Coordinates of C-alpha atoms in Angstrom, one line a residue:
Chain A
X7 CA 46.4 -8.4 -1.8
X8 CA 47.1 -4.5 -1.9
X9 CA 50.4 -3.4 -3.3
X10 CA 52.2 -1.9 -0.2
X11 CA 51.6 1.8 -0.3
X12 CA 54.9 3.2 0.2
X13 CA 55.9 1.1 -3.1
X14 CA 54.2 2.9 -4.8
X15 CA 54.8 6.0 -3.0
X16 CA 58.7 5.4 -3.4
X17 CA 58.2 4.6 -7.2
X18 CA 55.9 7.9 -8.1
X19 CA 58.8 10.5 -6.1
X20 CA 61.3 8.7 -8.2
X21 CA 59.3 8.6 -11.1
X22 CA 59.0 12.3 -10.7
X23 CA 62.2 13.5 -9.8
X24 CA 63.2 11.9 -12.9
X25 CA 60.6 13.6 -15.1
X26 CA 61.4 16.8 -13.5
X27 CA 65.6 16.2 -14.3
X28 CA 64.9 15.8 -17.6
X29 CA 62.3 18.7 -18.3
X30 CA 64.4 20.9 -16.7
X31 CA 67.5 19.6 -19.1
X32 CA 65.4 21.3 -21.7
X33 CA 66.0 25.5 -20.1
X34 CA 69.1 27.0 -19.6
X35 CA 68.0 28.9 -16.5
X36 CA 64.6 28.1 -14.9
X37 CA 63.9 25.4 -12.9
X38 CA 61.1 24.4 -11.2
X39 CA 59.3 25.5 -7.8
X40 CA 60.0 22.4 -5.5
X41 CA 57.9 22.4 -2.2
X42 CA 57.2 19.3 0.1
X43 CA 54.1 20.2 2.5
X44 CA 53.1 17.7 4.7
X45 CA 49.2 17.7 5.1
X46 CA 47.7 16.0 8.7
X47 CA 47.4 12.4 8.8
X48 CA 50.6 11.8 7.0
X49 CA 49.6 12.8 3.8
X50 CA 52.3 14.8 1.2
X51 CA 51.6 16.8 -1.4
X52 CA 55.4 17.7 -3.9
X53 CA 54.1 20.3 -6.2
X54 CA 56.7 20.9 -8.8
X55 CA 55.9 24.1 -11.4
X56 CA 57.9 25.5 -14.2
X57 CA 56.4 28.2 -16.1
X58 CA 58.6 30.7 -18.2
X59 CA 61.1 28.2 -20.0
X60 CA 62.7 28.8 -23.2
X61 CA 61.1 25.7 -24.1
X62 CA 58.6 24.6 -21.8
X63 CA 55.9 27.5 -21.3
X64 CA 54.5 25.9 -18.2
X65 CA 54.2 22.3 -16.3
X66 CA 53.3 20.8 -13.7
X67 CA 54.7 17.9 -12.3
X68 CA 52.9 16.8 -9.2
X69 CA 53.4 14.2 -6.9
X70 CA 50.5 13.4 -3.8
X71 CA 49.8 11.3 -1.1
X72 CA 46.3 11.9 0.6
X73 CA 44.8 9.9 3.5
X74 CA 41.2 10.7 3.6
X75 CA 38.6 10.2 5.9
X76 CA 35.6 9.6 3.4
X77 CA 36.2 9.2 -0.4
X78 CA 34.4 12.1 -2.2
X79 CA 31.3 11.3 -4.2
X80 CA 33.2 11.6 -7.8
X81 CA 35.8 9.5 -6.9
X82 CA 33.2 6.8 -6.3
X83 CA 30.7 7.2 -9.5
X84 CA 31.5 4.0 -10.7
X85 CA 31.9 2.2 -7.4
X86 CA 29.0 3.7 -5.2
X87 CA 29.6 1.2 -2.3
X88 CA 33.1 3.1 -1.2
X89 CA 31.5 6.5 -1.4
X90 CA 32.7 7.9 2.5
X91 CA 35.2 5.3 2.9
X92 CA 38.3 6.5 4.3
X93 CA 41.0 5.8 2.0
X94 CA 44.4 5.9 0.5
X95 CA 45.9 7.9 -2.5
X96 CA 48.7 8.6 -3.9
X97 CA 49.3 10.0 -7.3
X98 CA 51.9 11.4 -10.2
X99 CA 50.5 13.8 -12.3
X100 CA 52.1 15.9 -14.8
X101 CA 51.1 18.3 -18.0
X102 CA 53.5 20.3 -19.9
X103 CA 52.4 23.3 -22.0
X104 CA 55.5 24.3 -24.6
X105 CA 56.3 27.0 -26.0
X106 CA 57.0 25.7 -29.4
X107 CA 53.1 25.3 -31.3
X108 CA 54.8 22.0 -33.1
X109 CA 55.5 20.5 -30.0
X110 CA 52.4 18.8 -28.6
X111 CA 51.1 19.2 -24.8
X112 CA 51.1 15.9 -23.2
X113 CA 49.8 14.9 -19.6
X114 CA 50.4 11.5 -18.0
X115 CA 48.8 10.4 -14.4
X116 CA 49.5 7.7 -12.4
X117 CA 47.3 6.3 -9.5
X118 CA 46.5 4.1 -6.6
X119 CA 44.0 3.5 -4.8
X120 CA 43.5 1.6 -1.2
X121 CA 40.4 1.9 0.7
X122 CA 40.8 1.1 4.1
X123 CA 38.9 -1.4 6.0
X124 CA 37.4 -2.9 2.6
X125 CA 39.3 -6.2 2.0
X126 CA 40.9 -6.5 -1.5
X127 CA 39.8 -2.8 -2.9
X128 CA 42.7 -1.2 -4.6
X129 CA 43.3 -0.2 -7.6
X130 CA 45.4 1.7 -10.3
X131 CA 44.7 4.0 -12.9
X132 CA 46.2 6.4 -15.3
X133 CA 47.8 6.5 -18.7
X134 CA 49.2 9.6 -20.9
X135 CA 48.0 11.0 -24.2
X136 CA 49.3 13.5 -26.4
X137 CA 48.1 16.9 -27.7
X138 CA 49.3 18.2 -30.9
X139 CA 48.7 21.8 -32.1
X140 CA 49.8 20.4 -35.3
X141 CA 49.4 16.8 -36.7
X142 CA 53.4 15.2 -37.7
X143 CA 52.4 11.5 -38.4
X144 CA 55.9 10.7 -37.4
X145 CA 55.5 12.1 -33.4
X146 CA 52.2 10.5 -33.3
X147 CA 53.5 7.3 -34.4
X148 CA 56.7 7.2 -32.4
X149 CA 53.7 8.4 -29.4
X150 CA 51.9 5.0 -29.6
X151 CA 54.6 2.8 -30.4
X152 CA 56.6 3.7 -27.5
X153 CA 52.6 3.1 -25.4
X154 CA 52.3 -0.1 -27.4
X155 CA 55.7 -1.1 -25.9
X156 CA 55.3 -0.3 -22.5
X157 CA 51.1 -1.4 -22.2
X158 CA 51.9 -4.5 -24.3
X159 CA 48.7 -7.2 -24.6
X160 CA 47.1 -4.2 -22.6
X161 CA 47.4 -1.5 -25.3
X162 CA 44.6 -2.1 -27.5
X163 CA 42.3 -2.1 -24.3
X164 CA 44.1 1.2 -23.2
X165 CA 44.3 2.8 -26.2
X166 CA 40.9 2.4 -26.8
X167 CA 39.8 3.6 -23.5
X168 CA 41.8 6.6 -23.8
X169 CA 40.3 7.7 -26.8
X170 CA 37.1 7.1 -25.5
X171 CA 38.0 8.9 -22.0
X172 CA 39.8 12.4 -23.6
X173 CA 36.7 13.5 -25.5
X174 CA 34.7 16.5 -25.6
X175 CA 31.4 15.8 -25.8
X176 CA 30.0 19.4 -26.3
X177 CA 32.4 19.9 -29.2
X178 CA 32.3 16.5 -30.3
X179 CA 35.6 16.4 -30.9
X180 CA 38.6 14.3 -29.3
X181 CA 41.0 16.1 -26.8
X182 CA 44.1 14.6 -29.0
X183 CA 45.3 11.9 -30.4
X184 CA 45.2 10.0 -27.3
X185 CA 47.7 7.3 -25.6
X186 CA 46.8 4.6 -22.8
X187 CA 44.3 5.4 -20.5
X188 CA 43.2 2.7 -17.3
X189 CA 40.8 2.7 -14.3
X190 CA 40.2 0.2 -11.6
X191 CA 43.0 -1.3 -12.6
X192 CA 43.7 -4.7 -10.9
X193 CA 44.3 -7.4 -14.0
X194 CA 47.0 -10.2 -13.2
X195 CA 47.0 -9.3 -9.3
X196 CA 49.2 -6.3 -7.6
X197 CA 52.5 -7.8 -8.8
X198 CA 51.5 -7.7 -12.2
X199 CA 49.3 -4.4 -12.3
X200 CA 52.1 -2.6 -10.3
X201 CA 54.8 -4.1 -12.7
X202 CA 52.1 -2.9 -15.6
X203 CA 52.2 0.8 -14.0
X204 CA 55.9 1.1 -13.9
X205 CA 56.3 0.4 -17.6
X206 CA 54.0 2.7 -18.6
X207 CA 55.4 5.5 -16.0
X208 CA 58.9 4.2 -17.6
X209 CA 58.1 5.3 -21.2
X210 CA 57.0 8.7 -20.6
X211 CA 59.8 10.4 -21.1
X212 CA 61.1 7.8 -23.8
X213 CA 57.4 8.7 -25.3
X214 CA 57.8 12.3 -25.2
X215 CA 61.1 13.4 -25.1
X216 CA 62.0 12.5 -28.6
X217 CA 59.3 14.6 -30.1
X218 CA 60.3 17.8 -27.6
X219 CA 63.9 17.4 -29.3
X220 CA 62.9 17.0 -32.8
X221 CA 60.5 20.2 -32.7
X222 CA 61.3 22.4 -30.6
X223 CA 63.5 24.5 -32.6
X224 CA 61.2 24.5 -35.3
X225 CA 60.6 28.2 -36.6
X226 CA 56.7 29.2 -35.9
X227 CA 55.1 32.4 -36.5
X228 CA 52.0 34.4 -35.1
X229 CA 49.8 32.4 -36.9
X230 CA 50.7 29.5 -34.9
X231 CA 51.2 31.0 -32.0
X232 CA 47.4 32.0 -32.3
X233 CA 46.1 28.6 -33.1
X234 CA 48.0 27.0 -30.3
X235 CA 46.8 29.4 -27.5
X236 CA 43.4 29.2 -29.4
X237 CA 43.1 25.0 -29.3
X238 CA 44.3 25.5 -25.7
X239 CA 40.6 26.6 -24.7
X240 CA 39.9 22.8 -25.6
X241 CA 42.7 21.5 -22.8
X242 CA 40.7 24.1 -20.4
X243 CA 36.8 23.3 -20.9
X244 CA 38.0 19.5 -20.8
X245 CA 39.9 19.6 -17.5
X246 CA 37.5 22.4 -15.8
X247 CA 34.3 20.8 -17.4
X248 CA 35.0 17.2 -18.0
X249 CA 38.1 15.9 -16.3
X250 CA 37.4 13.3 -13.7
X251 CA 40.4 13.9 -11.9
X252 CA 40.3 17.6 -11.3
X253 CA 36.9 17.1 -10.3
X254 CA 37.9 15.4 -8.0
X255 CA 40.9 17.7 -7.3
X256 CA 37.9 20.4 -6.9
X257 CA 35.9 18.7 -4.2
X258 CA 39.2 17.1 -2.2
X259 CA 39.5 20.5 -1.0
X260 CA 43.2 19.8 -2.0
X261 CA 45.6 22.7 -2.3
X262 CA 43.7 24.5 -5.5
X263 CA 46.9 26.0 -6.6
X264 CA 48.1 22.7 -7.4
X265 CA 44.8 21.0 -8.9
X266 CA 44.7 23.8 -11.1
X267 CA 48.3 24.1 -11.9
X268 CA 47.4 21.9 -15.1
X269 CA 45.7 25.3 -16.4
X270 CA 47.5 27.0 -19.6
X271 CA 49.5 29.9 -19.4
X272 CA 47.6 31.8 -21.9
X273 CA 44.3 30.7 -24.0
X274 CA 42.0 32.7 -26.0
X275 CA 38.9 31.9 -27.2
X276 CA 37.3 33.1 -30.0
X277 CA 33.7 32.9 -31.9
X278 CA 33.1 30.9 -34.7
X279 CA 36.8 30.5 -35.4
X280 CA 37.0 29.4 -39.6
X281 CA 39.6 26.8 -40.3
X282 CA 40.7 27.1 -43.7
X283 CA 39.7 23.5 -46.0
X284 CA 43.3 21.9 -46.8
X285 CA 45.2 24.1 -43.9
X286 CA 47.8 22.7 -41.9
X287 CA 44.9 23.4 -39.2
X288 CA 42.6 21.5 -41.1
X289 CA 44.9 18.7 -41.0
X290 CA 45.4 18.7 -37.1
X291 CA 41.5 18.2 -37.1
X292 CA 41.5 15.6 -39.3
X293 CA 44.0 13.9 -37.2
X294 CA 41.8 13.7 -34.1
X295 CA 39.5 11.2 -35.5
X296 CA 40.8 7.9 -33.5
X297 CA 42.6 5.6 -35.7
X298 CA 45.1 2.8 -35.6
X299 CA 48.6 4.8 -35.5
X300 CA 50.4 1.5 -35.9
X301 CA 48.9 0.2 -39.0
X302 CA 51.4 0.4 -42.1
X303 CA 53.1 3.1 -39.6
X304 CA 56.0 2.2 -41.9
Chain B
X28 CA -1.5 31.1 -14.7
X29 CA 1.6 31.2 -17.1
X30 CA 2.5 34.6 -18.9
X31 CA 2.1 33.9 -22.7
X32 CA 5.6 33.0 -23.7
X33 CA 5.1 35.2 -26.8
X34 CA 5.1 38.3 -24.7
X35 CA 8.4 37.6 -23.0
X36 CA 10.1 36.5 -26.0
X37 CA 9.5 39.9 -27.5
X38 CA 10.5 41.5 -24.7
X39 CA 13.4 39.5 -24.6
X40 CA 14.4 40.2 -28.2
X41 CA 13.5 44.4 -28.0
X42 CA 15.9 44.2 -24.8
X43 CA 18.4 42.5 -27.1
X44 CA 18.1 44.8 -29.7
X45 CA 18.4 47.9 -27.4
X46 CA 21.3 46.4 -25.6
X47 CA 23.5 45.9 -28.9
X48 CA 22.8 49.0 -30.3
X49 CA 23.7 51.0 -26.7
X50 CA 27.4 48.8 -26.6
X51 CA 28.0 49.6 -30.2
X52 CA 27.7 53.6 -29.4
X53 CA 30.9 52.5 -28.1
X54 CA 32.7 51.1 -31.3
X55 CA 33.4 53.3 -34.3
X56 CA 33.7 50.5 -36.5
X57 CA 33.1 47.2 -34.9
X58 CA 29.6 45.8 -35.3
X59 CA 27.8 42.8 -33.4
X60 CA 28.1 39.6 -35.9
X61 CA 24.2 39.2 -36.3
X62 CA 23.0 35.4 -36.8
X63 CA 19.0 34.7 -36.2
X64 CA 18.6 30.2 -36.5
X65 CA 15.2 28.8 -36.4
X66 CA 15.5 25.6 -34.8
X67 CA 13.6 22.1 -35.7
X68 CA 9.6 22.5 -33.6
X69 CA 9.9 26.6 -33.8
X70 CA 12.3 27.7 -31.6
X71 CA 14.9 30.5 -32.3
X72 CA 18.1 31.3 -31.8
X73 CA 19.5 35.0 -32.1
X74 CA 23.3 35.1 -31.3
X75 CA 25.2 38.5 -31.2
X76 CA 28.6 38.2 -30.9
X77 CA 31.5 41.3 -31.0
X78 CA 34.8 41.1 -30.6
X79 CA 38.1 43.1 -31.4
X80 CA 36.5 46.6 -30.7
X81 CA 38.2 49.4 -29.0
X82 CA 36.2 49.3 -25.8
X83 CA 34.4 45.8 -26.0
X84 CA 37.2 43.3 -26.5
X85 CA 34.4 40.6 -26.4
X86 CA 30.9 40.6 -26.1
X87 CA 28.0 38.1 -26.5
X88 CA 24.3 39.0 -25.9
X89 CA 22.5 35.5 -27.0
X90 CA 18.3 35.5 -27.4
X91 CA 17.3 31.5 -27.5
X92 CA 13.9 30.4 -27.2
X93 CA 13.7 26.6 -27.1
X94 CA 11.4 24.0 -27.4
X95 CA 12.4 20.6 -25.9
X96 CA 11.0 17.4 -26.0
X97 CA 12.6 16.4 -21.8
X98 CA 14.1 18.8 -19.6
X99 CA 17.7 17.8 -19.0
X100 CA 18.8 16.8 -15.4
X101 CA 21.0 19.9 -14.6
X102 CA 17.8 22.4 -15.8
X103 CA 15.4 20.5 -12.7
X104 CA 18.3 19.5 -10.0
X105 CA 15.7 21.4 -7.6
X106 CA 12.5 20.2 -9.0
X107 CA 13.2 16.9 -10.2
X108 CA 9.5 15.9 -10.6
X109 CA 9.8 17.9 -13.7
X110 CA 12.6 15.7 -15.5
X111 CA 11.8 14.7 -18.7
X112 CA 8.8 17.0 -19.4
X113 CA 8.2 18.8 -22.6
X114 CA 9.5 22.6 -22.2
X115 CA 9.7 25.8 -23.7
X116 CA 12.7 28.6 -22.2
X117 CA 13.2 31.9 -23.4
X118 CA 16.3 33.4 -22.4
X119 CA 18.5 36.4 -23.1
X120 CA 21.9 36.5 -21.9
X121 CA 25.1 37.8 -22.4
X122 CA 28.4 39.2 -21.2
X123 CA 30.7 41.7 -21.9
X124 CA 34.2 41.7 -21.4
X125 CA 35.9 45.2 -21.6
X126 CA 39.4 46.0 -23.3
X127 CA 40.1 48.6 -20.3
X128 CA 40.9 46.4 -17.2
X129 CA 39.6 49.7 -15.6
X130 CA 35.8 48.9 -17.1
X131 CA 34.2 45.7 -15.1
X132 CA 33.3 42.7 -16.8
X133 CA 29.4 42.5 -16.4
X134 CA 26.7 39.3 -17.2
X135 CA 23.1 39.6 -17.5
X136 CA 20.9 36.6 -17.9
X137 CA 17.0 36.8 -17.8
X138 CA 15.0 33.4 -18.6
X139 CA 12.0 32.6 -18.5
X140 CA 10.2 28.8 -18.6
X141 CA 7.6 27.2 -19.0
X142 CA 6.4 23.1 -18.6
X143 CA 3.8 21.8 -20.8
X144 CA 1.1 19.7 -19.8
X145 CA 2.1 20.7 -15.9
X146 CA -0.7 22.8 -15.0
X147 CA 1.1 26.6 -13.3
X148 CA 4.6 25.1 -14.2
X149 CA 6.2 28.1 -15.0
X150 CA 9.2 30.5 -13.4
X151 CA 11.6 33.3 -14.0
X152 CA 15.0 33.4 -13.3
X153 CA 18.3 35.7 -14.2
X154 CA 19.5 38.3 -12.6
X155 CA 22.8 40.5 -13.2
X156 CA 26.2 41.0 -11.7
X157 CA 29.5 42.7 -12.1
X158 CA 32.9 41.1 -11.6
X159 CA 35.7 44.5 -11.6
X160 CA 39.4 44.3 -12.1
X161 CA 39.8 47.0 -9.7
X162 CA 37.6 48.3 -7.1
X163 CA 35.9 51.9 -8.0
X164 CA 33.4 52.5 -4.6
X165 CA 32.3 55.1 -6.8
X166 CA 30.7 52.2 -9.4
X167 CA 29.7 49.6 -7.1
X168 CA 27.5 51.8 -5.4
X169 CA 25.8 53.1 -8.4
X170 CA 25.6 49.4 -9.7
X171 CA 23.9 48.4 -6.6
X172 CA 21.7 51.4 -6.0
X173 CA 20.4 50.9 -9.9
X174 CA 19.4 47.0 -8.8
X175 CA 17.9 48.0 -5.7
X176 CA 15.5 50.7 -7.5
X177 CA 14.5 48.0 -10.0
X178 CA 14.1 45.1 -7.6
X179 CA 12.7 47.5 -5.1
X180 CA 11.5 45.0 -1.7
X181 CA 13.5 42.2 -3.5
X182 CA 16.5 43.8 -3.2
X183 CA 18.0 42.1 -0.2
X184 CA 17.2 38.6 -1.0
X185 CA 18.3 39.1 -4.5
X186 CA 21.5 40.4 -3.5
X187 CA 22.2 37.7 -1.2
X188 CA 21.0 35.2 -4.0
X189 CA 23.8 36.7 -6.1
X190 CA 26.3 36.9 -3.7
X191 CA 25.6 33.4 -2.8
X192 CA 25.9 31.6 -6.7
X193 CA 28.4 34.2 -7.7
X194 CA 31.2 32.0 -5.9
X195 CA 34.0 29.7 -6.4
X196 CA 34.1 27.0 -4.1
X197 CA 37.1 25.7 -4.7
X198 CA 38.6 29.4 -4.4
X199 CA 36.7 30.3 -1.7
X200 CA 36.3 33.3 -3.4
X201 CA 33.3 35.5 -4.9
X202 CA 33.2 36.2 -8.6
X203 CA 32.6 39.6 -8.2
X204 CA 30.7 42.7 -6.4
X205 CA 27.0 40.9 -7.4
X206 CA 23.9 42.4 -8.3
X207 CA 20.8 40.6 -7.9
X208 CA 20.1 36.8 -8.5
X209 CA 16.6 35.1 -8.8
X210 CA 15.6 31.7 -9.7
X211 CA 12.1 29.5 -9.6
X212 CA 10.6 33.3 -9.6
X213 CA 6.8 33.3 -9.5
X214 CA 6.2 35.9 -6.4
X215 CA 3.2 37.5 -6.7
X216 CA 2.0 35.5 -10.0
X217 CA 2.6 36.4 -13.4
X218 CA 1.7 39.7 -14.4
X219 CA 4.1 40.5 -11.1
X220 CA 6.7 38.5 -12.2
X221 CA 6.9 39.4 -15.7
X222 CA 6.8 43.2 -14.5
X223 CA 9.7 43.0 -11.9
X224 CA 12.1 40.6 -14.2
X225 CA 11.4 44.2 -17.1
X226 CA 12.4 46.5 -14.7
X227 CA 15.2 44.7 -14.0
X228 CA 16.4 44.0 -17.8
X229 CA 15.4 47.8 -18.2
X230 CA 17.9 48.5 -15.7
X231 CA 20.5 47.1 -16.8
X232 CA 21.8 49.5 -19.1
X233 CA 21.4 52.8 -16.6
X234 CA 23.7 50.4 -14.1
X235 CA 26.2 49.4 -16.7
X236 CA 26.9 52.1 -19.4
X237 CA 27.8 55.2 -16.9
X238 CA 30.7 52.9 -15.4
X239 CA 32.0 52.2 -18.9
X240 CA 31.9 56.0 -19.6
X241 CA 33.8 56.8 -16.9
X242 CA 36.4 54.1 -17.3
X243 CA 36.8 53.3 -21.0
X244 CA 39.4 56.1 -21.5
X245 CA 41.4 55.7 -18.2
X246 CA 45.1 54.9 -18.9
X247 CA 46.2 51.7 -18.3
X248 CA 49.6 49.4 -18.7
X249 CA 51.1 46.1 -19.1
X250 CA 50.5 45.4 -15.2
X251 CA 46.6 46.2 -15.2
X252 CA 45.9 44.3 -18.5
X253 CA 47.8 41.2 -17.3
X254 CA 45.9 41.0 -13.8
X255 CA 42.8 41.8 -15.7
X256 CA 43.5 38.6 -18.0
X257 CA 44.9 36.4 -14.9
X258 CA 41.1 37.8 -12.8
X259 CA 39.2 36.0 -16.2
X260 CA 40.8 32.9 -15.7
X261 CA 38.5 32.7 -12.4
X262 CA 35.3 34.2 -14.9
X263 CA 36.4 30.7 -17.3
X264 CA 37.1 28.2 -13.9
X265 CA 33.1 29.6 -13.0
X266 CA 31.7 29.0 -16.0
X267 CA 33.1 25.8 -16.9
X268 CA 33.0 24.2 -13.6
X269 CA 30.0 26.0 -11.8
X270 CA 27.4 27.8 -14.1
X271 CA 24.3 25.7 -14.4
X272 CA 23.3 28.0 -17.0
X273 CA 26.4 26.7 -18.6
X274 CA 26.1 23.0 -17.5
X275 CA 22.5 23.4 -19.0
X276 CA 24.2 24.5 -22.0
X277 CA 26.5 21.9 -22.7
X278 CA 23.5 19.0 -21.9
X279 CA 21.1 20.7 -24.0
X280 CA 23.1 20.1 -27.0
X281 CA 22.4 23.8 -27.6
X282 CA 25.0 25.8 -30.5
X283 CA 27.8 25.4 -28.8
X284 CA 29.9 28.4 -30.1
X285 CA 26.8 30.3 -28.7
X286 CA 27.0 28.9 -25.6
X287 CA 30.5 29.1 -24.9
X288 CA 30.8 32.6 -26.1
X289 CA 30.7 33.7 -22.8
X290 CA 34.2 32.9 -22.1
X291 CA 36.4 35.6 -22.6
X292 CA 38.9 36.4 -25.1
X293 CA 42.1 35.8 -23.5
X294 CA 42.9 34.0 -20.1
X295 CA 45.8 33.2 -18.1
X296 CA 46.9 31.0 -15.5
X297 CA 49.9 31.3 -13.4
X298 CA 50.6 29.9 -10.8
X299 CA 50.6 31.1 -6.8
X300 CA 50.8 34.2 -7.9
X301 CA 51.6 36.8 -5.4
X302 CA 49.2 39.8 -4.5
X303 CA 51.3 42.7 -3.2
X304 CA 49.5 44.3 0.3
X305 CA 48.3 47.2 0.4
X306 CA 48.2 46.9 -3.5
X307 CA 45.2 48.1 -6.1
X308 CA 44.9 44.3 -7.2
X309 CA 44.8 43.6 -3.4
X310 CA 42.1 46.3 -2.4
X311 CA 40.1 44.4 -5.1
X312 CA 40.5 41.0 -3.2
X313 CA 39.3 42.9 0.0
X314 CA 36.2 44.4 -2.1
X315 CA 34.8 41.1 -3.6
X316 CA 33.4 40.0 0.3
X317 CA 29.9 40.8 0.4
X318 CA 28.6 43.5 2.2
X319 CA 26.0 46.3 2.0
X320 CA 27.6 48.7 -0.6
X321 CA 24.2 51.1 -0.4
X322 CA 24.7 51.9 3.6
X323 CA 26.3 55.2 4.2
X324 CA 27.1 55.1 0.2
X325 CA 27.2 59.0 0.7

């Protein structure tokens, strides 16, 4: 049986108004654009932007309800049967760009799905990952130990899977250094897989926050500036080339301000960048390669 | 029958050769990084990248001749009896990206391929276009009037081929002014071919340079160069999540610095941001909807 879709609904504003109280705790003056726009059929879309902080450079904090008439073709790759179902969405999705190069980017999205008039199809997805600029073993601990909490017997499976999921294949080279990631989510029933999706929506900010704290005042220079606005051409060519979801965003014909709020605020790219052998850079590379944050984490 | 692939990859590479030198009249100190990679079965690859100069902030004018053991899917979406077949492309390609929002960004991509063992399985394809900042009548017209001489009775169709891939969906919006735009070209056979696609990569210099001479030294400020960099982030959004050329790219496991050298320097996003009427960044807005810029020109 479906979890009731205004659950969910109820949970996601919450979760989101909660994300967005404590974001904005971070800047002394700006806050973020709320709007509430009611789309036909019954459908809402919250967008919620910051950009401009002290701290927080830009994010997006989104929150969306669609009711569609056919489910687009790449929201169906993996189930073909459903493709022009009508269906029901509704989603939280958020990135934050900082400011601060030491203090990662992080994005977290959380989903369900109900397609009408197909008995028994729903299903959740979502998860959060993290990406540093530069690699502090004790952030990306404290990242997956928090995940590991909230995913439980699950995070192995999820962790895995988002490793697998945030990766660029043309660079072959990871997004970050990942979190939990899901799809077609429906283990243990809806009870359990809503339950399952509150926890992990729960330890975002318990994820993330700590890290924004312990960094943020960190001194940085041009050099990191540079490298962070530089790395942030990866976050671009994976969510405009790659990314399931914004795919999907593109061909929704949802409101393409918000699909593509997720963008950075500023990203060069550059030919052929070197990255010095032994470099604090150098590190950050090395840190992508997927491993087991919890082992011996201390 | 096919046009020896010899005698379009030296044309190819003299076009190459006389298009770097022409852009770095321009520079008083910056020269194009030169690389020339032979790839594994005798193919080449000639990347030319400059960046950091005084009037080309980025520019990357790419020969590749490849042999390939299977076409990839995105290279034969429209002629998917050809998937999987042994190949040879030669393509030259680039794109320049001025410093002086007043100087258009411009691409030109000329490519030319060739099936093996499919008897007459060969096209051209390319084309050029021009994406300005701000709307000079003065330089579209020229622009278009220099295409039209070159593509002479293909003129029309070409410009409405460019018109027609130069566009962003999800924007509703066209990249730029156009050009011309040709693809699975074989009108006329191949000595036809091969002659309209020279006169078209010969004319790309007489459309481009006397725009940059007239706009290079034009005085700009803070509120030009910032809409010029927010107008790339649609350039990287097209490339990314539209160009085959770029799609092909990324599949063909191609040298993916060269391939994604295209992008431009520095890109922002912000969001919802407002276009004041009756302003020069709106008059540009009006000027990218197609029309005929050679009637009445003057």
């Amino acid at each position: 049986m479906a979890v009731d879709m205004h659950e969910v609904r109820n949970y996601f504003i919450q979760l989101q108004e909660s994300i967005c109280a404590r974001l904005e705790a971070f800047e002394p003056t700006m806050r973020f654009l709320r709007e509430d726009i009611e789309t036909p059929g019954g459908g809402l879309s919250r967008p919620r932007v910051i950009a401009g902080g002290e701290v927080i450079e830009k994010a997006a904090v989104q929150f969306t309800h669609s009711i569609g008439a056919a489910l687009p073709p790449s929201a169906t790759e993996r189930n073909p049967h459903l493709a022009g179902r009508p269906f029901q969405a509704a989603a939280i999705s958020l990135i934050v760009h900082p400011l601060n190069p030491y203090v990662p980017t992080t994005h977290m999205n959380l989903r369900y799905f109900v397609v009408d008039g197909v008995d028994g199809t729903w299903y959740f997805g979502g998860g959060f990952d993290l990406t540093p600029f530069y690699a502090n073993r004790q952030d990306i601990v404290h990242w997956h130990r928090t995940a590991a909490a909230a995913a439980g017997e699950h995070y192995p499976a999820m962790k895995a899977a988002c490793d697998d999921y945030f990766y660029l294949p043309h660079r072959q080279e990871p997004r970050g250094v990942g979190g939990v990631f899901f799809d077609d989510w429906t283990t243990g029933g809806d009870a359990a897989s809503f339950a399952l999706v509150q926890r992990i929506g729960d330890a975002f900010l318990p994820a993330y926050v700590p890290i924004v704290e312990r960094r943020k005042d960190q001194p940085y220079r041009e050099r990191e500036r540079n490298w962070q606005c530089y790395r942030r051409g990866r976050y671009a060519e994976f969510n405009l080339a790659i990314d399931r979801g914004t795919r999907y965003g593109l061909q929704s014909g949802r409101r393409i301000e918000s699909v593509l709020a997720s963008l950075p605020p500023v990203v060069t790219w550059e030919y052929q960048r070197a990255i010095p052998h032994g470099s604090p850079e150098a590190a950050l590379m090395d840190a992508l390669t997927p491993r087991d944050w919890l082992a011996n984490a201390d």
